[in-house]
Amino acid sequence: MAAAEPKPPTGAAAARRLARSCWSAFWDYETPKVIVVKNRRLGIVYRAVQLLILLYFVWYVFIVQKSYQDSETGPESSVITKVKGITLSEHKVWDVEEYVKPPEGGSVFSIITRIEVTPFQTLGTCAESMRVSNATCDSDEDCVAGQLDMLGNGLRTGRCVPYYHGSSKTCEVSAWCPVEDGASVSQFLGTMAPNFTILIKNSIHYPKFQFSKGNIENRKGGYLKHCTFHEVSDLYCPIFKLGYIVEQAGENFTELAHTGGVIGVIINWDCDLDLSASECNPKYSFRRLDPKHIPASSGYNFRFAKYYKINGSITRTLIKAYGIRIDVIVHGQAGKFSLIPTIINLATALTSIGVGSFLCDWILLTFMNKNKVYSHKKFDKMVDAPERGAGPGLCASEPSQQDCVLTDARGLAQL
Amino acid sequence: MAAAEPKPPTGAAAARRLARSCWSAFWDYETPKVIVVKNRRLGIVYRAVQLLILLYFVWYVFIVQKSYQDSETGPESSVITKVKGITLSEHKVWDVEEYVKPPEGGSVFSIITRIEVTPFQTLGTCAESMRVSNATCDSDEDCVAGQLDMLGNGLRTGRCVPYYHGSSKTCEVSAWCPVEDGASVSQFLGTMAPNFTILIKNSIHYPKFQFSKGNIENRKGGYLKHCTFHEVSDLYCPIFKLGYIVEQAGENFTELAHTGGVIGVIINWDCDLDLSASECNPKYSFRRLDPKHIPASSGYNFRFAKYYKINGSITRTLIKAYGIRIDVIVHGQAGKFSLIPTIINLATALTSIGVGSFLCDWILLTFMNKNKVYSHKKFDKMVDAPERGAGPGLCASEPSQQDCVLTDARGLAQL
Amino acid sequence: MAAAEPKPPTGAAAARRLARSCWSAFWDYETPKVIVVKNRRLGIVYRAVQLLILLYFVWYVFIVQKSYQDSETGPESSVITKVKGITLSEHKVWDVEEYVKPPEGGSVFSIITRIEVTPFQTLGTCAESMRVSNATCDSDEDCVAGQLDMLGNGLRTGRCVPYYHGSSKTCEVSAWCPVEDGASVSQFLGTMAPNFTILIKNSIHYPKFQFSKGNIENRKGGYLKHCTFHEVSDLYCPIFKLGYIVEQAGENFTELAHTGGVIGVIINWDCDLDLSASECNPKYSFRRLDPKHIPASSGYNFRFAKYYKINGSITRTLIKAYGIRIDVIVHGQAGKFSLIPTIINLATALTSIGVGSFLCDWILLTFMNKNKVYSHKKFDKMVDAPERGAGPGLCASEPSQQDCVLTDARGLAQL
């Protein structure tokens, strides 16, 4: 940035002059010289390409993709659930306390629809289940005392004993007796289950934008006591019938109630926070989450027990529960106008509009090269043309001195 | 990209010459011709605009927004909690095992503060709760046998029986008897609850940056046995009094203990990993998460039961528990220097600095067009000016030949 | 953008002419004039810099970092777990129902490996634990009736009573008696625990890309009944031995089984969705999550109880359970080709390639300034050179008129 001097005088004076010239040059304004090609066809191509790029950015990048927004995914979320309803098995009435596990009303809970009960289990010895590998036996020699099968029910005693029913025999085990496979009784609780109502309270918070919202809304007259969810008319009444959830997930209720299964209730909060808060609404979707196409691992069940002490000895009722597990999954993305992405995308747009001139330069080149069409006829008027003539000076032969200036400063050229 | 020849000789020679010329042209360096406008006012505008844009990028984009960093949100997180303390109701002492549900010490747990106990429930028949719609009756005709109200307690038997207290009658149901509304007794456990301590162990991991940290720190002398959390002095002692959490969330403890409610303990790990690990600290905030402004769905309660077997028949104690549910929510964003965002933002900055020349081109145009001020007076010196005169050649009339060269190459022009 | 007229005729005509000229100028194509520096060294520097920048973008930005992709982190995830196996303590067999808490098969569960049982607790009065501060006493005067120690077991009665064993005395409390520290018996369940199998079913969904996948695969012949996980050969058999998990996390099983601890099973779904779905595979990693280096808070345990009613009075068996808690944490990032990031990175690449010319301009400047080497010798041929002479017009002294045109339009210059 130092001015080069053609004939350097004495050192001090030269340095002073250099600094002054530098400083002066710093305040100069530079703009590239442009050449104006007065060819209508080329101009149309140029503007058309620019227009296409502009349209792409305005429409797709800014309007559709909202790239001027800063975004945040995964809001802080809290889910509170409450199931209501009663159902019947053959012998008894079941209330919420009995068929919802765990009872605390979190985001994941199971509604038991079928149970296999093994009552009166005590610690003792009894025949092993026939389903356990190598459990069947003919004599005591088939059973190794002290053997512990990881998928069995207990520690083998070494004896071969008659099975619970039928005439076969299995190895005796020291376990909770009788074993489940030998003595369990099935009960179906699912008859009324489609009518159970599930209240899902969800509140979210986008910390970056300090935005909070809930999925529940109060209206007059005990609205929340009587409403059920409807996507359009009752979006803010998050009370779902279990049958509705299962149906929306595309499953058959009776089948699901027998084998058990996991249904996801996905709440999506996609919010454009440039709009008013009332435009930010939850969207519910429902999907089966366990791999139902894989027989070996399809369905959902778990075991729990109730322990009793009778005459000092402990008895338990083991319950294998098949049920519909509901996983409430909350997702979302919020966007709000922000300077940085806007500027990055604007700069990209400006850079991309430059693609138009690459194309046109290439056309100019191709015209001249391939077709030898570079002429005054093809390019109606090329302002710099007099340069090519041996006129006395640039533009000297042009009638309007103005036109020449136009070739110099980029902005001026559009005059 | 092929050189056009004015008078093509024989084909082979022409092709050879073309290729050579192409190859040679490939190694040429091109730089745009610039025009230097030696106008101090315009230069000041130009540099001022550039300075503003530069400042914006340096200060806001790079320093405030740290756009040179790659970021990761939502760390892998694990939460282990442990509640300590004992409390009293009218008749008995309650320890952690009884008032914390579930007991496993996960990220979501409830501290029971009030219970409504319905002891000695057995399966049988009794009067339906008066709160159930259509449960009140005058005679058996008002009760339909076999009717099952989803919000009721059991299956109607068709009889109309006297209520538990008072002189009214309700339909008889086959259910767990007596029903809750008829026989429950309230007990308040919350008197000592504000003094319960909650230890929240949290460890996070940002997989992209391979960064792990925990919210607990050991100090000498059994520090963790005696400390309580303080934002400044004891940030790494995550032992909170329940009363402190409720107070920080802006709630009244007694009220909350009666109706129940959900409080979020939000741990935020916003980390600039370009700094040392000790600069990455958790930030705790507390917020009520259930919609307390909606009376119909405010509060938090759940039901669980204890089952006993007495003389072969099953009895249960049903407990409706109101409590303070604590949801520990872990959030965070980590940033670390990364090349790609840095380069994108630098490129954007460079592109944006170009905005200065758009502005100046526009000023040039406006000066010339509107005010006809394009003159040597307004623009002190315009290096290309001699071109406009009919001088014998470009710059020929200029005293210094150097100056003219400066108008050609962009960089040279600043000499 | 209005054409300036040198000698304005009547107003209307001028306006018409102005508009026409404007409209015409709009369709002009402008391209910057360039100067071609025919210097091989400079050209090599220029092209080398461009090549380096290009390589960086093609290789690092596009191939390594896949910046042409839109990405989504944190898929919707659902986890279903099932533990199988039986174990032995000194006296009895333990099955899944007894040692897995909670039983519902969610993403967080504990496998109990050691218990401290306090049987036959009833509400009454007994000696306080010696571990409680100020619990030891010599006479009743040391004990304040009505005092409630938050870390103790109950409400002090004011009496000083003999301890459960030894000759010391502690204050009497009204609590669940006997207190844990006085009467608990330890049992170790962990002998067979390394052989427990844990099935972890996980299904994920990337909502932005509508992509779902599970971590389980069916093969013929009851594959899932017999397989165990192997990173290479059995990636889609998510059945893990507990011992394998603990070993992979780098822990000693026996030690962990005694003190308890939390192990994270992290499932990572990093997916390039431009490839086929079969290229999107889960990656498992295992990590200890509780702060084992901090003695005061290391390990993992929780308390639960079983309640019994004997002769009308309630007894409970309090169990302090030490165990291995498994936290299944699902993470992931999916990427898919998307226009916007591609265009932003391409625009950045183009802008960055311009850095080459900044460098070359600076070299040109330095050559001229520092070394005074600006000459026809250093720069073999400078097409604009005749301008510097006082020739009759631009290029007039050049033999080929073509060459001059080349200096004008950017694209043309490469001819």
mmCIF file of C-alpha atoms in Angstrom, chain B residues 28-211:
data_model
loop_
_atom_site.group_PDB
_atom_site.id
_atom_site.type_symbol
_atom_site.label_atom_id
_atom_site.label_comp_id
_atom_site.label_asym_id
_atom_site.label_seq_id
_atom_site.Cartn_x
_atom_site.Cartn_y
_atom_site.Cartn_z
ATOM 1 C CA ASP B 28 -2.215 -16.318 -17.491
ATOM 2 C CA TYR B 29 -3.359 -14.364 -14.517
ATOM 3 C CA GLU B 30 -6.376 -12.146 -14.950
ATOM 4 C CA THR B 31 -7.451 -9.362 -12.688
ATOM 5 C CA PRO B 32 -10.243 -6.869 -13.302
ATOM 6 C CA LYS B 33 -9.413 -3.378 -14.465
ATOM 7 C CA VAL B 34 -10.539 -0.892 -11.884
ATOM 8 C CA ILE B 35 -11.312 2.758 -12.027
ATOM 9 C CA VAL B 36 -10.106 4.857 -9.138
ATOM 10 C CA VAL B 37 -12.364 7.692 -8.093
ATOM 11 C CA LYS B 38 -10.225 10.134 -6.195
ATOM 12 C CA ASN B 39 -13.072 11.673 -4.239
ATOM 13 C CA ARG B 40 -12.538 11.963 -0.510
ATOM 14 C CA ARG B 41 -16.250 12.065 0.360
ATOM 15 C CA LEU B 42 -17.016 8.936 -1.639
ATOM 16 C CA GLY B 43 -13.974 7.203 -0.158
ATOM 17 C CA ILE B 44 -15.117 7.993 3.348
ATOM 18 C CA VAL B 45 -18.568 6.596 2.651
ATOM 19 C CA TYR B 46 -16.972 3.500 1.107
ATOM 20 C CA ARG B 47 -14.619 2.823 3.998
ATOM 21 C CA ALA B 48 -17.270 3.650 6.603
ATOM 22 C CA VAL B 49 -19.694 1.129 5.142
ATOM 23 C CA GLN B 50 -16.920 -1.473 4.998
ATOM 24 C CA LEU B 51 -15.994 -0.708 8.587
ATOM 25 C CA LEU B 52 -19.574 -1.067 9.789
ATOM 26 C CA ILE B 53 -19.958 -4.426 8.064
ATOM 27 C CA LEU B 54 -16.607 -5.573 9.383
ATOM 28 C CA LEU B 55 -17.509 -4.543 12.907
ATOM 29 C CA TYR B 56 -20.825 -6.372 12.649
ATOM 30 C CA PHE B 57 -19.086 -9.552 11.615
ATOM 31 C CA VAL B 58 -16.216 -9.350 14.048
ATOM 32 C CA TRP B 59 -18.321 -8.327 16.994
ATOM 33 C CA TYR B 60 -21.737 -9.858 16.540
ATOM 34 C CA VAL B 61 -21.186 -12.872 14.298
ATOM 35 C CA PHE B 62 -17.806 -13.986 15.607
ATOM 36 C CA ILE B 63 -17.626 -12.754 19.184
ATOM 37 C CA VAL B 64 -21.247 -12.746 20.362
ATOM 38 C CA GLN B 65 -22.740 -15.571 18.304
ATOM 39 C CA LYS B 66 -19.528 -17.592 18.060
ATOM 40 C CA SER B 67 -20.359 -18.533 14.496
ATOM 41 C CA TYR B 68 -16.888 -19.948 14.029
ATOM 42 C CA GLN B 69 -17.939 -22.902 16.126
ATOM 43 C CA ASP B 70 -19.499 -26.178 15.226
ATOM 44 C CA SER B 71 -22.226 -26.950 17.733
ATOM 45 C CA GLU B 72 -24.004 -29.939 19.198
ATOM 46 C CA THR B 73 -27.224 -29.847 21.156
ATOM 47 C CA GLY B 74 -28.829 -32.442 23.378
ATOM 48 C CA PRO B 75 -25.977 -34.237 25.109
ATOM 49 C CA GLU B 76 -26.256 -37.844 26.179
ATOM 50 C CA SER B 77 -27.374 -37.577 29.763
ATOM 51 C CA SER B 78 -27.885 -39.780 32.749
ATOM 52 C CA VAL B 79 -29.625 -38.746 35.946
ATOM 53 C CA ILE B 80 -29.466 -40.496 39.309
ATOM 54 C CA THR B 81 -31.501 -39.067 42.152
ATOM 55 C CA LYS B 82 -31.785 -39.827 45.823
ATOM 56 C CA VAL B 83 -34.190 -38.292 48.300
ATOM 57 C CA LYS B 84 -33.499 -38.192 52.026
ATOM 58 C CA GLY B 85 -35.648 -37.148 54.958
ATOM 59 C CA ILE B 86 -38.493 -38.262 57.156
ATOM 60 C CA THR B 87 -41.821 -36.657 57.786
ATOM 61 C CA LEU B 88 -44.824 -37.039 60.054
ATOM 62 C CA SER B 89 -48.538 -37.276 59.572
ATOM 63 C CA GLU B 90 -50.957 -37.255 62.486
ATOM 64 C CA HIS B 91 -50.349 -40.836 63.456
ATOM 65 C CA LYS B 92 -47.133 -42.073 62.021
ATOM 66 C CA VAL B 93 -43.640 -41.508 60.715
ATOM 67 C CA TRP B 94 -43.049 -41.700 56.929
ATOM 68 C CA ASP B 95 -39.697 -42.600 55.474
ATOM 69 C CA VAL B 96 -38.321 -42.328 51.946
ATOM 70 C CA GLU B 97 -39.484 -45.811 50.968
ATOM 71 C CA GLU B 98 -43.065 -44.748 51.590
ATOM 72 C CA TYR B 99 -43.251 -41.284 50.092
ATOM 73 C CA VAL B 100 -41.003 -41.510 47.010
ATOM 74 C CA LYS B 101 -42.457 -43.238 43.965
ATOM 75 C CA PRO B 102 -40.963 -44.876 41.968
ATOM 76 C CA PRO B 103 -38.094 -45.754 44.306
ATOM 77 C CA GLU B 104 -35.407 -46.409 41.682
ATOM 78 C CA GLY B 105 -33.969 -42.897 41.644
ATOM 79 C CA GLY B 106 -34.477 -41.972 38.009
ATOM 80 C CA SER B 107 -34.954 -38.560 36.443
ATOM 81 C CA VAL B 108 -38.686 -38.423 37.168
ATOM 82 C CA PHE B 109 -40.010 -39.170 40.643
ATOM 83 C CA SER B 110 -42.772 -38.057 42.947
ATOM 84 C CA ILE B 111 -42.620 -37.002 46.538
ATOM 85 C CA ILE B 112 -45.980 -37.719 48.082
ATOM 86 C CA THR B 113 -47.222 -34.870 50.255
ATOM 87 C CA ARG B 114 -50.826 -35.795 50.874
ATOM 88 C CA ILE B 115 -52.751 -39.027 50.623
ATOM 89 C CA GLU B 116 -56.354 -40.079 50.631
ATOM 90 C CA VAL B 117 -56.431 -43.608 51.969
ATOM 91 C CA THR B 118 -59.268 -46.022 51.410
ATOM 92 C CA PRO B 119 -58.403 -49.007 53.610
ATOM 93 C CA PHE B 120 -59.972 -52.461 53.651
ATOM 94 C CA GLN B 121 -61.265 -52.514 50.086
ATOM 95 C CA THR B 122 -62.467 -55.914 48.970
ATOM 96 C CA LEU B 123 -64.181 -57.080 45.816
ATOM 97 C CA GLY B 124 -67.885 -56.945 46.559
ATOM 98 C CA THR B 125 -70.946 -54.756 46.125
ATOM 99 C CA CYS B 126 -71.546 -51.334 47.573
ATOM 100 C CA ALA B 127 -72.988 -47.923 46.781
ATOM 101 C CA GLU B 128 -71.516 -46.060 43.825
ATOM 102 C CA SER B 129 -69.851 -42.704 44.427
ATOM 103 C CA MET B 130 -72.186 -39.736 44.260
ATOM 104 C CA ARG B 131 -69.759 -37.931 41.986
ATOM 105 C CA VAL B 132 -70.449 -40.387 39.188
ATOM 106 C CA SER B 133 -73.078 -39.067 36.798
ATOM 107 C CA ASN B 134 -76.515 -40.681 37.171
ATOM 108 C CA ALA B 135 -75.408 -42.573 40.253
ATOM 109 C CA THR B 136 -77.999 -41.110 42.610
ATOM 110 C CA CYS B 137 -81.254 -42.996 42.650
ATOM 111 C CA ASP B 138 -84.572 -43.219 44.425
ATOM 112 C CA SER B 139 -85.449 -46.783 43.652
ATOM 113 C CA ASP B 140 -84.023 -49.832 41.869
ATOM 114 C CA GLU B 141 -85.684 -48.708 38.653
ATOM 115 C CA ASP B 142 -83.199 -45.854 38.347
ATOM 116 C CA CYS B 143 -80.315 -48.343 38.176
ATOM 117 C CA VAL B 144 -79.717 -50.462 35.096
ATOM 118 C CA ALA B 145 -78.130 -53.801 35.913
ATOM 119 C CA GLY B 146 -75.033 -54.511 33.815
ATOM 120 C CA GLN B 147 -74.340 -50.859 33.087
ATOM 121 C CA LEU B 148 -70.683 -49.909 33.224
ATOM 122 C CA ASP B 149 -69.858 -46.231 33.574
ATOM 123 C CA MET B 150 -66.314 -45.554 32.321
ATOM 124 C CA LEU B 151 -65.824 -42.878 34.949
ATOM 125 C CA GLY B 152 -67.500 -44.907 37.690
ATOM 126 C CA ASN B 153 -66.174 -47.535 40.018
ATOM 127 C CA GLY B 154 -67.836 -50.730 38.861
ATOM 128 C CA LEU B 155 -70.607 -52.701 37.216
ATOM 129 C CA ARG B 156 -74.104 -51.745 38.326
ATOM 130 C CA THR B 157 -76.118 -54.505 39.908
ATOM 131 C CA GLY B 158 -79.466 -52.823 39.401
ATOM 132 C CA ARG B 159 -80.165 -52.080 43.026
ATOM 133 C CA CYS B 160 -80.492 -48.722 44.753
ATOM 134 C CA VAL B 161 -78.792 -48.660 48.143
ATOM 135 C CA PRO B 162 -78.158 -46.085 50.900
ATOM 136 C CA TYR B 163 -75.017 -44.005 50.582
ATOM 137 C CA TYR B 164 -72.136 -44.225 53.030
ATOM 138 C CA HIS B 165 -73.199 -41.133 54.889
ATOM 139 C CA GLY B 166 -76.153 -38.851 54.715
ATOM 140 C CA SER B 167 -79.617 -39.949 53.719
ATOM 141 C CA SER B 168 -79.281 -40.131 49.924
ATOM 142 C CA LYS B 169 -79.092 -43.315 47.862
ATOM 143 C CA THR B 170 -76.965 -44.366 44.932
ATOM 144 C CA CYS B 171 -76.933 -47.328 42.570
ATOM 145 C CA GLU B 172 -75.126 -50.388 43.846
ATOM 146 C CA VAL B 173 -72.021 -51.485 41.973
ATOM 147 C CA SER B 174 -69.899 -54.577 41.940
ATOM 148 C CA ALA B 175 -66.441 -53.140 42.579
ATOM 149 C CA TRP B 176 -63.634 -52.698 45.074
ATOM 150 C CA CYS B 177 -65.740 -51.765 48.086
ATOM 151 C CA PRO B 178 -66.141 -49.372 49.720
ATOM 152 C CA VAL B 179 -65.540 -46.916 46.886
ATOM 153 C CA GLU B 180 -62.975 -44.202 47.352
ATOM 154 C CA ASP B 181 -65.315 -41.258 47.607
ATOM 155 C CA GLY B 182 -67.314 -42.899 50.325
ATOM 156 C CA ALA B 183 -64.626 -44.040 52.721
ATOM 157 C CA SER B 184 -61.329 -42.262 52.121
ATOM 158 C CA VAL B 185 -59.412 -40.518 54.877
ATOM 159 C CA SER B 186 -56.983 -37.704 54.130
ATOM 160 C CA GLN B 187 -53.522 -37.502 55.660
ATOM 161 C CA PHE B 188 -51.055 -34.681 55.194
ATOM 162 C CA LEU B 189 -47.383 -35.663 54.970
ATOM 163 C CA GLY B 190 -46.036 -32.324 53.854
ATOM 164 C CA THR B 191 -45.136 -30.700 57.172
ATOM 165 C CA MET B 192 -41.484 -31.668 57.065
ATOM 166 C CA ALA B 193 -41.287 -32.035 53.278
ATOM 167 C CA PRO B 194 -39.574 -28.655 52.581
ATOM 168 C CA ASN B 195 -36.565 -30.011 54.448
ATOM 169 C CA PHE B 196 -36.197 -33.149 52.342
ATOM 170 C CA THR B 197 -32.914 -33.156 50.485
ATOM 171 C CA ILE B 198 -32.682 -34.307 46.891
ATOM 172 C CA LEU B 199 -29.343 -35.361 45.469
ATOM 173 C CA ILE B 200 -29.314 -35.083 41.663
ATOM 174 C CA LYS B 201 -26.297 -36.720 40.071
ATOM 175 C CA ASN B 202 -26.059 -35.857 36.398
ATOM 176 C CA SER B 203 -23.378 -36.786 33.943
ATOM 177 C CA ILE B 204 -23.398 -35.630 30.335
ATOM 178 C CA HIS B 205 -21.452 -36.529 27.236
ATOM 179 C CA TYR B 206 -21.161 -34.662 23.942
ATOM 180 C CA PRO B 207 -20.309 -37.454 21.502
ATOM 181 C CA LYS B 208 -19.248 -35.137 18.655
ATOM 182 C CA PHE B 209 -16.582 -33.497 20.795
ATOM 183 C CA GLN B 210 -15.840 -36.498 23.026
ATOM 184 C CA PHE B 211 -16.489 -34.352 26.067
#
